[in-house]
PDB file of C-alpha atoms in Angstrom:
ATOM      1  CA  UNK K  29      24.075  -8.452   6.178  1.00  0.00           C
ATOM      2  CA  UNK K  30      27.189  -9.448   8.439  1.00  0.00           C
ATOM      3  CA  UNK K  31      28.677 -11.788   6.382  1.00  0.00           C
ATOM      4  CA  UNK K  32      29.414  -9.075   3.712  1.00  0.00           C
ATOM      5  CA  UNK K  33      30.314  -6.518   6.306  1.00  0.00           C
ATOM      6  CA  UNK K  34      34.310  -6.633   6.613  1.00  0.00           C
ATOM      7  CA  UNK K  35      33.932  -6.983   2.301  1.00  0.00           C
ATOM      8  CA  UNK K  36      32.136  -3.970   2.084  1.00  0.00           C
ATOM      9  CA  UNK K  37      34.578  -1.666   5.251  1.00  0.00           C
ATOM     10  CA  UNK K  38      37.536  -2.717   2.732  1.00  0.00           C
ATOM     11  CA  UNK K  39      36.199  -0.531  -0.027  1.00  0.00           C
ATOM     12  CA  UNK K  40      38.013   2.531  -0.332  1.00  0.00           C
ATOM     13  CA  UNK K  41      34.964   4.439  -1.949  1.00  0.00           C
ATOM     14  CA  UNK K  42      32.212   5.343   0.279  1.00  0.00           C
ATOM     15  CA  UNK K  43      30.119   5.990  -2.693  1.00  0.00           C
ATOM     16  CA  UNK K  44      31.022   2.209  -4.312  1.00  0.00           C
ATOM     17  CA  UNK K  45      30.672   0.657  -0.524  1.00  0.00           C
ATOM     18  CA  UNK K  46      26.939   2.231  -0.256  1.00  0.00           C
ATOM     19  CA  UNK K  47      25.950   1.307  -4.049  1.00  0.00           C
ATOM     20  CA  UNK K  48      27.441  -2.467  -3.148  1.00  0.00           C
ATOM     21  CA  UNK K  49      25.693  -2.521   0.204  1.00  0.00           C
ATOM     22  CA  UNK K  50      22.416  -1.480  -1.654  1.00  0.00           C
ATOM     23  CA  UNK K  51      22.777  -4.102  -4.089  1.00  0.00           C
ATOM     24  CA  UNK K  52      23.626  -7.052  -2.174  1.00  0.00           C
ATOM     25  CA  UNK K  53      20.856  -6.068   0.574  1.00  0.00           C
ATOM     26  CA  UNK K  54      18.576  -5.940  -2.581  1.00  0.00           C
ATOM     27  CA  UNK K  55      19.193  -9.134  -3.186  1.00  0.00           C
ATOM     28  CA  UNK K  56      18.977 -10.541   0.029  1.00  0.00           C
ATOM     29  CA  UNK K  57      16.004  -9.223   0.393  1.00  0.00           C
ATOM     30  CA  UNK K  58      13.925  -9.684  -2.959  1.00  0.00           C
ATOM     31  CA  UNK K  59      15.053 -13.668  -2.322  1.00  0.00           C
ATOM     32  CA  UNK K  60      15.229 -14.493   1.251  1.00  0.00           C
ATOM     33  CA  UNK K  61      16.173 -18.273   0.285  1.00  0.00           C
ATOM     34  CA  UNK K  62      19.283 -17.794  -1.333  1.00  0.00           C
ATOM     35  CA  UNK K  63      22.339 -17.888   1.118  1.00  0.00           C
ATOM     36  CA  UNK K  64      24.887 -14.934   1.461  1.00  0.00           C
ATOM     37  CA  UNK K  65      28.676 -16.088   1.853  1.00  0.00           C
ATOM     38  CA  UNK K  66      31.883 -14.279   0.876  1.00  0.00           C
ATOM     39  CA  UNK K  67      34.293 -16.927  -1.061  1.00  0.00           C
ATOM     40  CA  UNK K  68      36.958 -16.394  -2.895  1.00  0.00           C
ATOM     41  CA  UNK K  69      36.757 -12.227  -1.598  1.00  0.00           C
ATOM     42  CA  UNK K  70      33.397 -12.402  -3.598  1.00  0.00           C
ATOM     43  CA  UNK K  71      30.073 -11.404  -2.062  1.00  0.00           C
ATOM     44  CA  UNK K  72      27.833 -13.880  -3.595  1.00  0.00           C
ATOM     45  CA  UNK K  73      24.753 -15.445  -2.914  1.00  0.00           C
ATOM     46  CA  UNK K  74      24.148 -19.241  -3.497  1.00  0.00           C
ATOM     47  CA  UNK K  75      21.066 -21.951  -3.332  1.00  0.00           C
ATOM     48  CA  UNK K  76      21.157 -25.430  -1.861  1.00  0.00           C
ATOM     49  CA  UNK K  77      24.867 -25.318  -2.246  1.00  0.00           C
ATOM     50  CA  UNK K  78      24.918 -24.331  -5.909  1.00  0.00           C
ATOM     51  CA  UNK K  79      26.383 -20.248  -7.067  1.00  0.00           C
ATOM     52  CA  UNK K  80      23.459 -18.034  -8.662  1.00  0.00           C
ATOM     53  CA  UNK K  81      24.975 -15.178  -8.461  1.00  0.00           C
ATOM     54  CA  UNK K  82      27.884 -13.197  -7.808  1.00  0.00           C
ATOM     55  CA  UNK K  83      29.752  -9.461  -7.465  1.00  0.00           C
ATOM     56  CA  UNK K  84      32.840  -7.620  -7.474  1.00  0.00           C
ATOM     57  CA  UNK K  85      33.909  -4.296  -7.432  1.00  0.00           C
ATOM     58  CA  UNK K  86      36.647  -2.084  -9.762  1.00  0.00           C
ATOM     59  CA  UNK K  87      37.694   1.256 -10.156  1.00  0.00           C
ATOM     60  CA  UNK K  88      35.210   2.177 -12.395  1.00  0.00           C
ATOM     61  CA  UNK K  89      32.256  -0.447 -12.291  1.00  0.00           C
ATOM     62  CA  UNK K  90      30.905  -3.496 -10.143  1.00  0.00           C
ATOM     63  CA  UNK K  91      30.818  -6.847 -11.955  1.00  0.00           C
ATOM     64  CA  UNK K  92      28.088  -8.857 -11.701  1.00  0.00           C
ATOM     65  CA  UNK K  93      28.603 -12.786 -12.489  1.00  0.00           C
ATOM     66  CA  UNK K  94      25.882 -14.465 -13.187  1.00  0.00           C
ATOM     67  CA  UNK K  95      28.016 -17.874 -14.688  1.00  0.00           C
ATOM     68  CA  UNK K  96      28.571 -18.315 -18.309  1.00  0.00           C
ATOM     69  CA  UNK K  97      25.089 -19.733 -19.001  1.00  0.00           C
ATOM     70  CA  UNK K  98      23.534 -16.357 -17.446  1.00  0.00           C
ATOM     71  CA  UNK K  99      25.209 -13.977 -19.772  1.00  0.00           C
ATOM     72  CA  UNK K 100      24.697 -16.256 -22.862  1.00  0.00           C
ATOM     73  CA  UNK K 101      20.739 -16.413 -21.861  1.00  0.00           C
ATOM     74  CA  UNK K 102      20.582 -12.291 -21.451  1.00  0.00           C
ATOM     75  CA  UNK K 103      22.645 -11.268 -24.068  1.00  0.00           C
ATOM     76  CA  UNK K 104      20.701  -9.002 -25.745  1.00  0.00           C
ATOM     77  CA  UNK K 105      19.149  -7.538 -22.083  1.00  0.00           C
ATOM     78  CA  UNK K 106      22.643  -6.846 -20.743  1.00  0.00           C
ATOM     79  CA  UNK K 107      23.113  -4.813 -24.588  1.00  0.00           C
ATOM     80  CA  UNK K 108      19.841  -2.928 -24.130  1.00  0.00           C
ATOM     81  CA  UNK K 109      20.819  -1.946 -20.871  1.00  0.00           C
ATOM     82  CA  UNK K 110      23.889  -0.460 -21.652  1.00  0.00           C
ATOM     83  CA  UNK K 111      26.265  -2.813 -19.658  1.00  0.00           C
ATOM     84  CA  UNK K 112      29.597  -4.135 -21.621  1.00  0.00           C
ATOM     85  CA  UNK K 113      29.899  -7.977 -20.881  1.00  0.00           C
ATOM     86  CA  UNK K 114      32.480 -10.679 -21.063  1.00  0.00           C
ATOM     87  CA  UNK K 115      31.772 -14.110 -21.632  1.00  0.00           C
ATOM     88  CA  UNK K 116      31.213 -14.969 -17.614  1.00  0.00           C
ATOM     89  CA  UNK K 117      29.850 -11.543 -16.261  1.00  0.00           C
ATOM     90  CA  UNK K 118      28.820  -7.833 -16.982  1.00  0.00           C
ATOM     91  CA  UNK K 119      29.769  -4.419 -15.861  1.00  0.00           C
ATOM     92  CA  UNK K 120      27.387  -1.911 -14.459  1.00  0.00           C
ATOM     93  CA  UNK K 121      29.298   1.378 -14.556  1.00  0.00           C
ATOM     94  CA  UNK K 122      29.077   3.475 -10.860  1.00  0.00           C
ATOM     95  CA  UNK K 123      27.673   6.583 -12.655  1.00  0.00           C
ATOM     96  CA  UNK K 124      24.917   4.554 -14.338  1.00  0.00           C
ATOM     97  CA  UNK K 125      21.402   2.737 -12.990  1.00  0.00           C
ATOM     98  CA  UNK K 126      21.318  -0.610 -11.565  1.00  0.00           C
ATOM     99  CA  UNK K 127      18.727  -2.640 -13.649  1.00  0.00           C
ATOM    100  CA  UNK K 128      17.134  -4.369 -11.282  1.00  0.00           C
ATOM    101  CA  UNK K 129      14.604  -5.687 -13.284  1.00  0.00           C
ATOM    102  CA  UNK K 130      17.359  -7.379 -15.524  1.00  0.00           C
ATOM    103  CA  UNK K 131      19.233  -8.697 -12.089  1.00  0.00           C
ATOM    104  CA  UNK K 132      15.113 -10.035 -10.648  1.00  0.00           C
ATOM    105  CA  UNK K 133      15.196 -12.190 -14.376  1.00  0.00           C
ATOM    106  CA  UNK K 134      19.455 -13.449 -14.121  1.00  0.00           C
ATOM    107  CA  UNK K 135      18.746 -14.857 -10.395  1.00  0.00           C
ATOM    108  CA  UNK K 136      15.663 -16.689 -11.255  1.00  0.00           C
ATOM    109  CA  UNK K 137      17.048 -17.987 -14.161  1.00  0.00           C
ATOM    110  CA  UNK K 138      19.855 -19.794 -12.143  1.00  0.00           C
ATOM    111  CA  UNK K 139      17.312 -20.587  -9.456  1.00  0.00           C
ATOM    112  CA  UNK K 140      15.286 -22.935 -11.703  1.00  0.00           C
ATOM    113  CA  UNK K 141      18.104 -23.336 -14.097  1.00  0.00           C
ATOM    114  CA  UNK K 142      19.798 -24.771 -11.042  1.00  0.00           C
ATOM    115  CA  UNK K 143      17.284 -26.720  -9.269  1.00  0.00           C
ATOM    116  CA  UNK K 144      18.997 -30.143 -10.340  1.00  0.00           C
ATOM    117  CA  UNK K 145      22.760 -29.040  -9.890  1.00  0.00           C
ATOM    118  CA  UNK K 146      24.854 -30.435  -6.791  1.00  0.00           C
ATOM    119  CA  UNK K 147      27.772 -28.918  -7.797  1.00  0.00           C
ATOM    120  CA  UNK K 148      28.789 -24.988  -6.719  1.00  0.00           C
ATOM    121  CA  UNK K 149      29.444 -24.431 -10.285  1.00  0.00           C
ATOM    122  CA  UNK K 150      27.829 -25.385 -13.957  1.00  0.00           C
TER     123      UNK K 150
END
């Protein structure tokens, strides 16, 4: 994916870069429709204009944003997996496994959460 290409050669880590890459080609991939764009140095993927999802990376995790209404829907998911969590995204440590099933469920959530919105944001 191009557009997350000079993102992803900015990451000191080749071990976070690859896990990243992974991730975001996941997505791309599991839901073709969803547009990939970088804003605000974010890799994030968005539908009809409207964010559903978004990432960024830290020392010792990658965040994963899924807006406010995301993390207060799969509260008790992002617990059973093991992430920590703020109030507007979670943490998936670089040692642990990416739950992807938990990501699948978050996206289409704020797909057909969504569907109505015309704004970027909630």
């Amino acid at each position: 994916m191009e557009v997350f290409q000079e993102y992803l050669d900015r990451m000191d880590s080749p071990d976070h870069r690859n896990r990243t890459e992974e991730i975001l080609a996941w997505v791309a991939n599991t839901f073709p429709n969803l547009v990939p764009l970088i804003k605000w140095n974010t890799p994030m993927f968005s539908d009809h204009g409207t964010y559903i999802i978004g990432f960024s990376t830290a020392k010792q995790h990658l965040s994963v944003s899924p807006e406010e209404a995301g993390i207060a829907h799969f509260a008790d998911d992002i617990a059973r997996a093991g992430y920590s969590a703020t109030k507007g995204l979670f943490r998936i440590p670089w040692n642990e496994p990416v739950n992807y099933e938990l990501l699948e469920k978050m996206i289409e959530f704020n797909r057909l959460d969504k569907v109505q919105c015309s704004t970027f944001w909630r």
